[in-house]
Coordinates of C-alpha atoms in Angstrom, one line a residue:
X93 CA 39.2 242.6 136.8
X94 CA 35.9 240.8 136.5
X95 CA 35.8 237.2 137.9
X96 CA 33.3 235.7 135.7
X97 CA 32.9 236.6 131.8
X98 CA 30.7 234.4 129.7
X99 CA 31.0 234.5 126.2
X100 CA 28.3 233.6 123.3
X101 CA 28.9 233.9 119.7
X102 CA 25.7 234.0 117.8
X103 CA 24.2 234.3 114.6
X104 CA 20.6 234.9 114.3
X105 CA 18.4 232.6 116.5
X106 CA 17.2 235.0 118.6
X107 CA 15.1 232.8 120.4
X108 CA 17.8 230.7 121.6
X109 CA 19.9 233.3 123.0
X110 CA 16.7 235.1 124.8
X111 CA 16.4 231.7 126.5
X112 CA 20.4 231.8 127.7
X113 CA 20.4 235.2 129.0
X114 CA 17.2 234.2 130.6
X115 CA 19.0 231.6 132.7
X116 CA 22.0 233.6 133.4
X117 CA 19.9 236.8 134.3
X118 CA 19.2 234.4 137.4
X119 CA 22.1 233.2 139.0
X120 CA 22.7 233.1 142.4
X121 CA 24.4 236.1 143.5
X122 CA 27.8 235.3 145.6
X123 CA 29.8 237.7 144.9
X124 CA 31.3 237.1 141.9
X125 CA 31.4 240.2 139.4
X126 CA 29.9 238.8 136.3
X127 CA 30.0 240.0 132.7
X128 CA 28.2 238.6 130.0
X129 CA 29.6 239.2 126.1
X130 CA 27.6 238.6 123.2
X131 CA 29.5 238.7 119.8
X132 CA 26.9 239.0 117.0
X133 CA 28.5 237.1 113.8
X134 CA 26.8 239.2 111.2
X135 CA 23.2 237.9 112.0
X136 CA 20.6 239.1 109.6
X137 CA 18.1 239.4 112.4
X138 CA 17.5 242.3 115.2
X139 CA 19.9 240.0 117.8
X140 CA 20.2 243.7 119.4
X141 CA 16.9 243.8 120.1
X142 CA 17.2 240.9 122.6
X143 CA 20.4 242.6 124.3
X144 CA 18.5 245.4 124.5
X145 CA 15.0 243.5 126.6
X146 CA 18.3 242.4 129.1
X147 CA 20.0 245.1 129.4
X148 CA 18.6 246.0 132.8
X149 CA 18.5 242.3 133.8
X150 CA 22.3 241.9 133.0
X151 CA 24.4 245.3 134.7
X152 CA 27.5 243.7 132.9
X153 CA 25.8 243.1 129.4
X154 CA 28.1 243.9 126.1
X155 CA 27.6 243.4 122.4
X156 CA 29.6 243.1 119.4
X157 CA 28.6 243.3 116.2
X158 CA 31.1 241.8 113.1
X159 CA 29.9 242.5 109.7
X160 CA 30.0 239.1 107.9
X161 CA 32.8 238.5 105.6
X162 CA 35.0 235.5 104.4
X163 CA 37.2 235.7 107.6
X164 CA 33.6 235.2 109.8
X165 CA 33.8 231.7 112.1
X166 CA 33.0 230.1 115.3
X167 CA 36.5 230.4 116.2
X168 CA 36.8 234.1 115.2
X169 CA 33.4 235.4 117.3
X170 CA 34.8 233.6 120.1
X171 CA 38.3 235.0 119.8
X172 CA 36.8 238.5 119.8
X173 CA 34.8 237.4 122.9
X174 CA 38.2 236.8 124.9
X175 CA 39.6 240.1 123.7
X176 CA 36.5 241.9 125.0
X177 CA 36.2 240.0 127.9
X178 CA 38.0 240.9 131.5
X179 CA 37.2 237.8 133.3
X180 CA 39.7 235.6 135.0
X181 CA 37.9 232.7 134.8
X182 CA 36.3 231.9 130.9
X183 CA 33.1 230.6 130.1
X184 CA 32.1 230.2 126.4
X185 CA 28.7 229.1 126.6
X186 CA 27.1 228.2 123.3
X187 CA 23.9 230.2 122.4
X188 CA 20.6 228.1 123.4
X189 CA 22.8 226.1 125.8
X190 CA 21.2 227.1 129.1
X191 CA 22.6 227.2 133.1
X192 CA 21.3 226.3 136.3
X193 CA 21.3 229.1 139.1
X194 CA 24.0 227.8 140.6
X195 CA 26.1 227.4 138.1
X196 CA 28.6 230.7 138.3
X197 CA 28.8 229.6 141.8
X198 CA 29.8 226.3 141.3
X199 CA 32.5 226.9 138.3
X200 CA 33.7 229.6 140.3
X201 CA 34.3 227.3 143.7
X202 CA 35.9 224.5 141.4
X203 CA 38.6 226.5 139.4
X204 CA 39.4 229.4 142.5
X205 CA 42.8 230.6 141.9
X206 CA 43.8 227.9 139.5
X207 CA 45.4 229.5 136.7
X208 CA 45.2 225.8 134.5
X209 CA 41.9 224.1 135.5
X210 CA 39.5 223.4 132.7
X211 CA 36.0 222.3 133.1
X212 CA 33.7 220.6 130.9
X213 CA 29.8 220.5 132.3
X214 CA 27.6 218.3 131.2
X215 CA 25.4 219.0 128.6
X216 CA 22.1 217.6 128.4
X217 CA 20.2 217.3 125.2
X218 CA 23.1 217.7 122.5
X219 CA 21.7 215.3 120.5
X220 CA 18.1 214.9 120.7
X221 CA 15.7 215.3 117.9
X222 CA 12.6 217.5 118.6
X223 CA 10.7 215.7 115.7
X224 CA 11.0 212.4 117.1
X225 CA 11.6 212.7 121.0
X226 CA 9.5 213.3 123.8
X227 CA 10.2 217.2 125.0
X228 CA 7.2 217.5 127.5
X229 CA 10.2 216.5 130.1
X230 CA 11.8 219.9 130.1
X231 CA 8.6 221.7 129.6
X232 CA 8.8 223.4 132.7
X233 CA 12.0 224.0 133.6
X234 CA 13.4 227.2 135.6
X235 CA 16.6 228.4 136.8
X236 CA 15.9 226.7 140.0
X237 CA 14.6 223.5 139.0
X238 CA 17.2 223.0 135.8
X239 CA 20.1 221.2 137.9
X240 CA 17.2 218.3 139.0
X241 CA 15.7 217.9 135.7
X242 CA 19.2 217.4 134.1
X243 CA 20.0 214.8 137.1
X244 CA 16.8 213.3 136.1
X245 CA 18.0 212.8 132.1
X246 CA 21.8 211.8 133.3
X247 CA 21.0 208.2 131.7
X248 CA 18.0 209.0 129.5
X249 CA 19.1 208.2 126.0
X250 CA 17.5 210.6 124.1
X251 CA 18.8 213.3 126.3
X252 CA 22.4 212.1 127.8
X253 CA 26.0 213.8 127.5
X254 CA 27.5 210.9 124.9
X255 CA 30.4 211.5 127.0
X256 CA 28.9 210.4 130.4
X257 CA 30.2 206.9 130.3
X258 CA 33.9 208.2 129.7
X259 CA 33.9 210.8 131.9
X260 CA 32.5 208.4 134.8
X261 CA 35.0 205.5 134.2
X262 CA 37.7 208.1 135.3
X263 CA 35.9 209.5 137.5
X264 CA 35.8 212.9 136.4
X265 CA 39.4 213.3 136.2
X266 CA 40.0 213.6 132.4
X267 CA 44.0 213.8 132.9
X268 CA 43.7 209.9 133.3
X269 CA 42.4 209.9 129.9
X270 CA 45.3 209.1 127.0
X271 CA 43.6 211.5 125.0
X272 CA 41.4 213.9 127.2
X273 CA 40.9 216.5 124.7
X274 CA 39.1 214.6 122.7
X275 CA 36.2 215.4 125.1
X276 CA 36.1 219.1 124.7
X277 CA 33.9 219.7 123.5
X278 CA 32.6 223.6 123.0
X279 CA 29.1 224.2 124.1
X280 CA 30.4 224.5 127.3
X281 CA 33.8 225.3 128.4
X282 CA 35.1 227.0 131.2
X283 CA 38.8 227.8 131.8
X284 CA 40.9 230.1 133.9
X285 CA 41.9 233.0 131.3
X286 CA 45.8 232.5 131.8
X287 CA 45.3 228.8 130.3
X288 CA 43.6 230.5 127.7
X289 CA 45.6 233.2 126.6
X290 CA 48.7 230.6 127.0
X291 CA 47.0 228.4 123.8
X292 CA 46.2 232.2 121.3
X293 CA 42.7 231.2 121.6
X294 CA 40.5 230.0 118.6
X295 CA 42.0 228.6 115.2
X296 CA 40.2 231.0 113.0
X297 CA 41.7 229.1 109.8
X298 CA 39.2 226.4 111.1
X299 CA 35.7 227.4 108.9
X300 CA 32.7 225.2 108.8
X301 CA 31.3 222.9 111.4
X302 CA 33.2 220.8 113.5
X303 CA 37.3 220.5 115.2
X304 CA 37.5 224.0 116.1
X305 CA 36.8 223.0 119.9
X306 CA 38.6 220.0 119.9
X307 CA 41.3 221.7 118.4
X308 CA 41.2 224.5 121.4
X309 CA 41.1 221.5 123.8
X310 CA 44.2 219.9 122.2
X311 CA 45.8 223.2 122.6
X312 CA 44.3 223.6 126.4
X313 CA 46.5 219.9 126.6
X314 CA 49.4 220.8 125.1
X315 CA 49.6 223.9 127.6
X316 CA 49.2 221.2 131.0
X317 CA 45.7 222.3 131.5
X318 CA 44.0 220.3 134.3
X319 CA 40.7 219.1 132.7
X320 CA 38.0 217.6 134.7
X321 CA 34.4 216.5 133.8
X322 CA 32.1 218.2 136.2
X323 CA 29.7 215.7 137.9
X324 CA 27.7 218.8 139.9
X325 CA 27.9 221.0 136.9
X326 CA 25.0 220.3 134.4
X327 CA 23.8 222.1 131.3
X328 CA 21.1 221.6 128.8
X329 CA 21.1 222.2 125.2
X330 CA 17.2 223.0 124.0
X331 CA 16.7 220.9 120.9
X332 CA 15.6 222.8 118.2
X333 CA 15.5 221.5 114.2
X334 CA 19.3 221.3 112.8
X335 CA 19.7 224.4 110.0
X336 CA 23.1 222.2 108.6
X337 CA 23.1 219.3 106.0
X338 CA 24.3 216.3 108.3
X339 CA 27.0 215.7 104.8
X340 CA 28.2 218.7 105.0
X341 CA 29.1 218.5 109.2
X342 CA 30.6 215.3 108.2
X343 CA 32.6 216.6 105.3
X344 CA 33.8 219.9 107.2
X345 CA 34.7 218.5 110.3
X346 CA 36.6 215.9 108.5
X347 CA 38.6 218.6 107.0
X348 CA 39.2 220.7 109.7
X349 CA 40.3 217.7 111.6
X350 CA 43.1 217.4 108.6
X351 CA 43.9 221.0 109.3
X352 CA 44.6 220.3 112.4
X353 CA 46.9 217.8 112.2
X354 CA 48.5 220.0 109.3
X355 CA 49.4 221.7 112.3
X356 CA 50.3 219.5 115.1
X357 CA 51.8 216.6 112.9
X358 CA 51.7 213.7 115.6
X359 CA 50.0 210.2 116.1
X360 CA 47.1 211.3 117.6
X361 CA 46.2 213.7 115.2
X362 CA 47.3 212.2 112.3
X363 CA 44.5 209.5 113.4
X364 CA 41.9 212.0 114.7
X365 CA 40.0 212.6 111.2
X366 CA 39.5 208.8 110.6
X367 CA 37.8 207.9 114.1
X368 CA 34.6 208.7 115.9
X369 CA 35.4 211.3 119.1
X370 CA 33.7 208.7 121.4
X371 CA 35.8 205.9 120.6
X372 CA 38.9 208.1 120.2
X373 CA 40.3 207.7 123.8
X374 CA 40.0 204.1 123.7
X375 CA 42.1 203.9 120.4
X376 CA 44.6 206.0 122.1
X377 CA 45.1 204.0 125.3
X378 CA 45.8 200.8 122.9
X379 CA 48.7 201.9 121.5
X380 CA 49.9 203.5 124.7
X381 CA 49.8 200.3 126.1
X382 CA 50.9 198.6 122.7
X383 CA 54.3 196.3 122.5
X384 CA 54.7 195.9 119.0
X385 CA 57.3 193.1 119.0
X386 CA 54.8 190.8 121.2
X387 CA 52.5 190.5 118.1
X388 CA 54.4 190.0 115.5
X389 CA 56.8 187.5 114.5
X390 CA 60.8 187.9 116.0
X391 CA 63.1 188.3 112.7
X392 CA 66.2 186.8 112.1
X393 CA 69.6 187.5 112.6
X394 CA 70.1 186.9 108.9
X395 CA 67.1 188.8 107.9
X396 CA 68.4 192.0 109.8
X397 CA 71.9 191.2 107.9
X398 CA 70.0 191.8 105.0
X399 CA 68.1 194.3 105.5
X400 CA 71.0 196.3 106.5
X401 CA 73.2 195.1 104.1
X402 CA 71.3 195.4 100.9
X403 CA 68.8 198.3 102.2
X404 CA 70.4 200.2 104.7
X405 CA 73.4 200.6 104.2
X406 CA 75.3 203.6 102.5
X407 CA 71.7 205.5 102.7
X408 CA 71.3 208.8 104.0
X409 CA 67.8 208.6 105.5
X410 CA 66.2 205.3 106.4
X411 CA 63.2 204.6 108.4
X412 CA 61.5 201.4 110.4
X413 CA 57.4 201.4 110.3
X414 CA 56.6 198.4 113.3
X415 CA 59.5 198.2 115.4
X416 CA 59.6 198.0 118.8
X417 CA 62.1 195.5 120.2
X418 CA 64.8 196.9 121.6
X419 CA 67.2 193.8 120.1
X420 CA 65.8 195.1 116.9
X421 CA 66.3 198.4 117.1
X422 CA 69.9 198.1 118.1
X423 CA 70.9 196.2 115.4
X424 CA 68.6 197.8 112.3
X425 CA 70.7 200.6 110.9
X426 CA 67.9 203.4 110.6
X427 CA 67.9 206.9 111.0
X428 CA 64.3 207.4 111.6
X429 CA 61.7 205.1 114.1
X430 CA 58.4 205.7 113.6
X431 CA 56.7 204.6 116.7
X432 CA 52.8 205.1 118.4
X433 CA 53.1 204.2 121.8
X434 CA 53.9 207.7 123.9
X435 CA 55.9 205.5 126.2
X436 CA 58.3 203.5 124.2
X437 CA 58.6 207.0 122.4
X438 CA 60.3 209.0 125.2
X439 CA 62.3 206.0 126.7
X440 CA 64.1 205.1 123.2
X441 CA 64.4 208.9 122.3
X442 CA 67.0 208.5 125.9
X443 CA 68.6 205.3 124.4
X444 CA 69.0 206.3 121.1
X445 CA 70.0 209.9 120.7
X446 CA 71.2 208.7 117.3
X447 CA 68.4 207.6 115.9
X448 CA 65.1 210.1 115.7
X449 CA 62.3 208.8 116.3
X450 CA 59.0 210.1 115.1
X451 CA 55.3 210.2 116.8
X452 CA 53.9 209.2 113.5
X453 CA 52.0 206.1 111.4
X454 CA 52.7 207.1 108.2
X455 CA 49.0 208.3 107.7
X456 CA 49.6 211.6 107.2
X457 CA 53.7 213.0 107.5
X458 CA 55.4 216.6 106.9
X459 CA 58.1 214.8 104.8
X460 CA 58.6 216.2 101.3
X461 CA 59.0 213.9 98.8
X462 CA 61.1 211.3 98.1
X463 CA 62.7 212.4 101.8
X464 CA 63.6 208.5 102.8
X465 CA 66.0 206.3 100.7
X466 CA 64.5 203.4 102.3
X467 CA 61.3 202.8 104.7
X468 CA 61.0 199.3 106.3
X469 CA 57.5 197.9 106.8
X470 CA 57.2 195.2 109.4
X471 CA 54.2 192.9 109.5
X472 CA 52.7 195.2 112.1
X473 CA 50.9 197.0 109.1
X474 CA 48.9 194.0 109.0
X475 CA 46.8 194.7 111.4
X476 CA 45.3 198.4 110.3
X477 CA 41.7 198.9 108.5
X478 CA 41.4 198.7 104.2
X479 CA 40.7 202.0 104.5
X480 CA 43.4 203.1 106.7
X481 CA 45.9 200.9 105.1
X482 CA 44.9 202.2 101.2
X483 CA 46.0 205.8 102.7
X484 CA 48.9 204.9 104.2
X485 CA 50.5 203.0 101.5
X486 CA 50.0 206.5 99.1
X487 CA 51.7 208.1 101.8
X488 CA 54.8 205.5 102.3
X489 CA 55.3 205.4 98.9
X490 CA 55.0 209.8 98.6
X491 CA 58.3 210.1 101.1
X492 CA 60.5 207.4 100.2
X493 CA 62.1 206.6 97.5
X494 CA 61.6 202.5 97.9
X495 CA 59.4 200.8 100.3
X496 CA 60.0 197.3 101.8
X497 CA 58.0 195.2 103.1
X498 CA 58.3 192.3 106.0
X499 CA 55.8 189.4 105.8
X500 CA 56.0 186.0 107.6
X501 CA 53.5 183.6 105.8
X502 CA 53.7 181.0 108.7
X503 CA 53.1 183.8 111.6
X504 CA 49.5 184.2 112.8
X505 CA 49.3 187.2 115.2
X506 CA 47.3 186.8 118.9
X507 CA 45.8 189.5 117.7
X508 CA 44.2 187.7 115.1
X509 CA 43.5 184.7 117.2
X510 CA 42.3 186.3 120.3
X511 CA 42.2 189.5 120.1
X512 CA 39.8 190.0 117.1
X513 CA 41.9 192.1 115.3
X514 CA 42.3 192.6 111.8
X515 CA 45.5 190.8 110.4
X516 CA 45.7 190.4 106.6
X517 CA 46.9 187.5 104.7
X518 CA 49.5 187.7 101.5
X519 CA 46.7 187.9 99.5
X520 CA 44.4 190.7 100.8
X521 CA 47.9 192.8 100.7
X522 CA 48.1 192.1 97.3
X523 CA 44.9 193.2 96.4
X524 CA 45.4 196.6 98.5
X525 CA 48.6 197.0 96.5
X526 CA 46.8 196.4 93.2
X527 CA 43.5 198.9 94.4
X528 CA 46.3 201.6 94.8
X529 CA 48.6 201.3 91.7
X530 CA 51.1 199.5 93.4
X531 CA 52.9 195.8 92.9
X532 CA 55.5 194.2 93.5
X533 CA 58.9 195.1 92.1
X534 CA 61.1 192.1 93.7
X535 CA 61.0 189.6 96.4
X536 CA 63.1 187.4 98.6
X537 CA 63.0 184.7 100.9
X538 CA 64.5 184.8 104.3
X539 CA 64.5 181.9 106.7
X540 CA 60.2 182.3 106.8
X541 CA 60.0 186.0 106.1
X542 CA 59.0 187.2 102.8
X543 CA 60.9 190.4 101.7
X544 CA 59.4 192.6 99.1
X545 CA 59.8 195.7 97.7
X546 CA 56.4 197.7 96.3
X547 CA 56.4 200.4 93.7
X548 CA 54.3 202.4 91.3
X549 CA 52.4 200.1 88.7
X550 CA 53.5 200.4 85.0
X551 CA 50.7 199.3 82.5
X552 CA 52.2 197.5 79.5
X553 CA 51.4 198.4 76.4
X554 CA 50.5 195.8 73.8

């Protein structure tokens, strides 16, 4: 077997690829057996031609050429590249991303025998626009010189890895990270192949622009992959004018993020298509480290009696949105929990073997419809975004047949007071309610919690 096999999928830009093999036709040799593996996606353009000008510059040079059709795809050319392939360690290398010289030796001394590690290099340059940034930096850059020149734009702003500042705050070591493949991304990505093999590879269902790496990541995580950053490992990305409507990245990575969750069905992803990669992590780690029941108001004995009396009881399937405290828990009667912190998660699953609790919001569920009797909303759903809230409440109302909501009028949340957080008054609910069709069918007082059930509007006719 090989040790090294890099992979490129390409279509057209022949340039760009001339320029990688370039950089790889001059790596260090240590040893390694190296194969390179080109898959051609149905390019229009003589890409041959350009495996042909390297073909005595690369011994281990291979080429695969897919006839364009409705099944073609990022994920697909690269799927096809690990079938070809006979490395044991990976390397999918992006065409026009190119490597230093000592880059095979590098990857090759950090992931040895490991038969989980994942790296992610740095890659320079991702981001920078040729028609407004300076480019006469990297004007003269060679195999040898291209590690230096990337130290050199680490902390330039028009040329930096966006993820620099997360990867250095864990010091490389992206298992400390609450959600660390939200960093993969896949310009460059180098993995043992058993890790690979253990995920299936590339979603090919994934078409368009955008989620197919992070989707490969989250499958690298969900297979205990070790992933580190590399902080000796740099790459750079040659700018070059971007061929894809910046609407259209937005819209199809948006929906390939909702495919993916279609598949995973848990908090993070559920979340995932409504937040910005680089902030992504940091939403994660707030809920990990988020007690529900010390930011919003302690309910009564007497409201619980009511709940369970009047809501609970004699229903099949019930569910709590916003509970964390364990007095609360043991006294609610519901079947279902839907909770967002990992860690309260896997500690009440042990305590409650009863009850089933679900790595969910509410966002986005695989419940049918009309599956609940009963969901309980605590004032917990204060604290979410307009726009998150607006999809949520479609959602709650989708899956159960009645929907009730908590809501202490004289309870105002740390968050809101020193946190900064959103936390929505009586009438700002109202108003969400009214934007999505919903009001008010009934409501209650108990001790200082409001109780209210919300349903589908009904116009009446005059």
């Amino acid at each position: 077997m090989l040790d090294v096999s890099i992979i490129i999928p390409v279509y057209n830009k022949m340039e760009q690829l001339e320029q990688s093999l370039y950089f790889i036709a001059h790596q260090i040799d240590i040893g390694v057996a190296l194969e390179v593996v080109v898959i051609d996606d149905g390019s229009t353009q003589p890409v041959k031609n350009i495996i042909d000008s390297y073909a005595d510059k690369i011994p281990n040079l291979k080429y695969l050429y897919l006839e364009r059709n409705k099944h073609s795809c990022r994920s697909r050319t690269r799927n096809v590249g690990i079938r070809e392939s006979s490395g044991s360690i990976l390397v999918f290398l992006d065409c026009g991303i190119i490597i230093p010289e000592c880059f095979i030796k590098r990857v090759v001394n950090r992931i040895g025998e490991s038969r989980s590690t994942v790296l992610y290099p740095y890659i320079m340059g991702a981001f920078t626009d040729p028609s407004k940034d300076d480019l006469s930096v990297i004007e003269k850059i060679t195999p040898s010189n291209l590690a230096a020149v990337c130290e050199q734009l680490k902390y330039h702003p028009a040329w930096e890895d966006m993820r620099t500042s997360h990867f250095e705050l864990v010091d490389h070591d992206l298992n400390r990270m609450d959600a660390p493949w939200s960093m993969g991304w896949g310009g460059v990505v180098c993995a043992s192949r058993d890790i690979v093999l253990q995920t299936g590879g590339f979603d090919e269902t994934l078409k368009g622009w955008g989620a197919e790496d992070t989707d490969f990541s989250y499958q690298l995580h969900m297979h205990k992959a070790l992933m580190y950053a590399t902080d000796d490992i740099y790459t750079l990305h040659l700018p070059h004018p971007s061929d894809d409507n910046i609407d259209q990245k937005i819209r199809s990575s948006y929906l390939n993020r909702k495919k993916m969750h279609m598949k995973h069905r848990t908090f993070d992803t559920e979340i995932y298509p409504y937040s910005a990669d680089m902030h992504f992590d940091l939403i994660m780690a707030k809920f990990n480290r988020l007690v529900a029941h010390y930011y919003i108001p302690a309910y009564s004995d007497r409201l619980i009696e009511l709940l369970n009396g009047e809501y609970l009881k004699d229903a099949e399937r019930t569910a709590v949105i916003g509970a964390d405290s364990h007095a609360m828990l043991s006294e609610l009667g519901v079947s279902h929990v839907f909770l967002q912190n990992k860690r309260l998660l896997e500690r009440y699953t042990n305590v409650w073997p009863e009850k089933e609790f679900v790595y969910l919001l509410g966002v986005d569920t695989l419940y049918p419809s009309k599956h609940f009797d009963v969901i309980i909303v605590t004032d917990y759903f204060r604290m979410f975004s307009e726009p998150l809230i607006g999809i949520m409440l479609k959602e709650l109302y989708r899956i159960s047949k009645k929907v009730v909501f908590l809501y202490n009028d004289s309870y105002v949340s740390y968050l809101a007071t020193t946190a900064g957080w959103t936390w929505h008054s009586k009438e700002e609910l109202e108003e969400l309610f009214d934007r999505n069709q919903l009001m008010h069918h009934s409501e209650r007082r108990v001790d200082d919690c409001k109780v209210f059930e919300v349903g589908k509007a009904v116009a009446l006719v005059k």
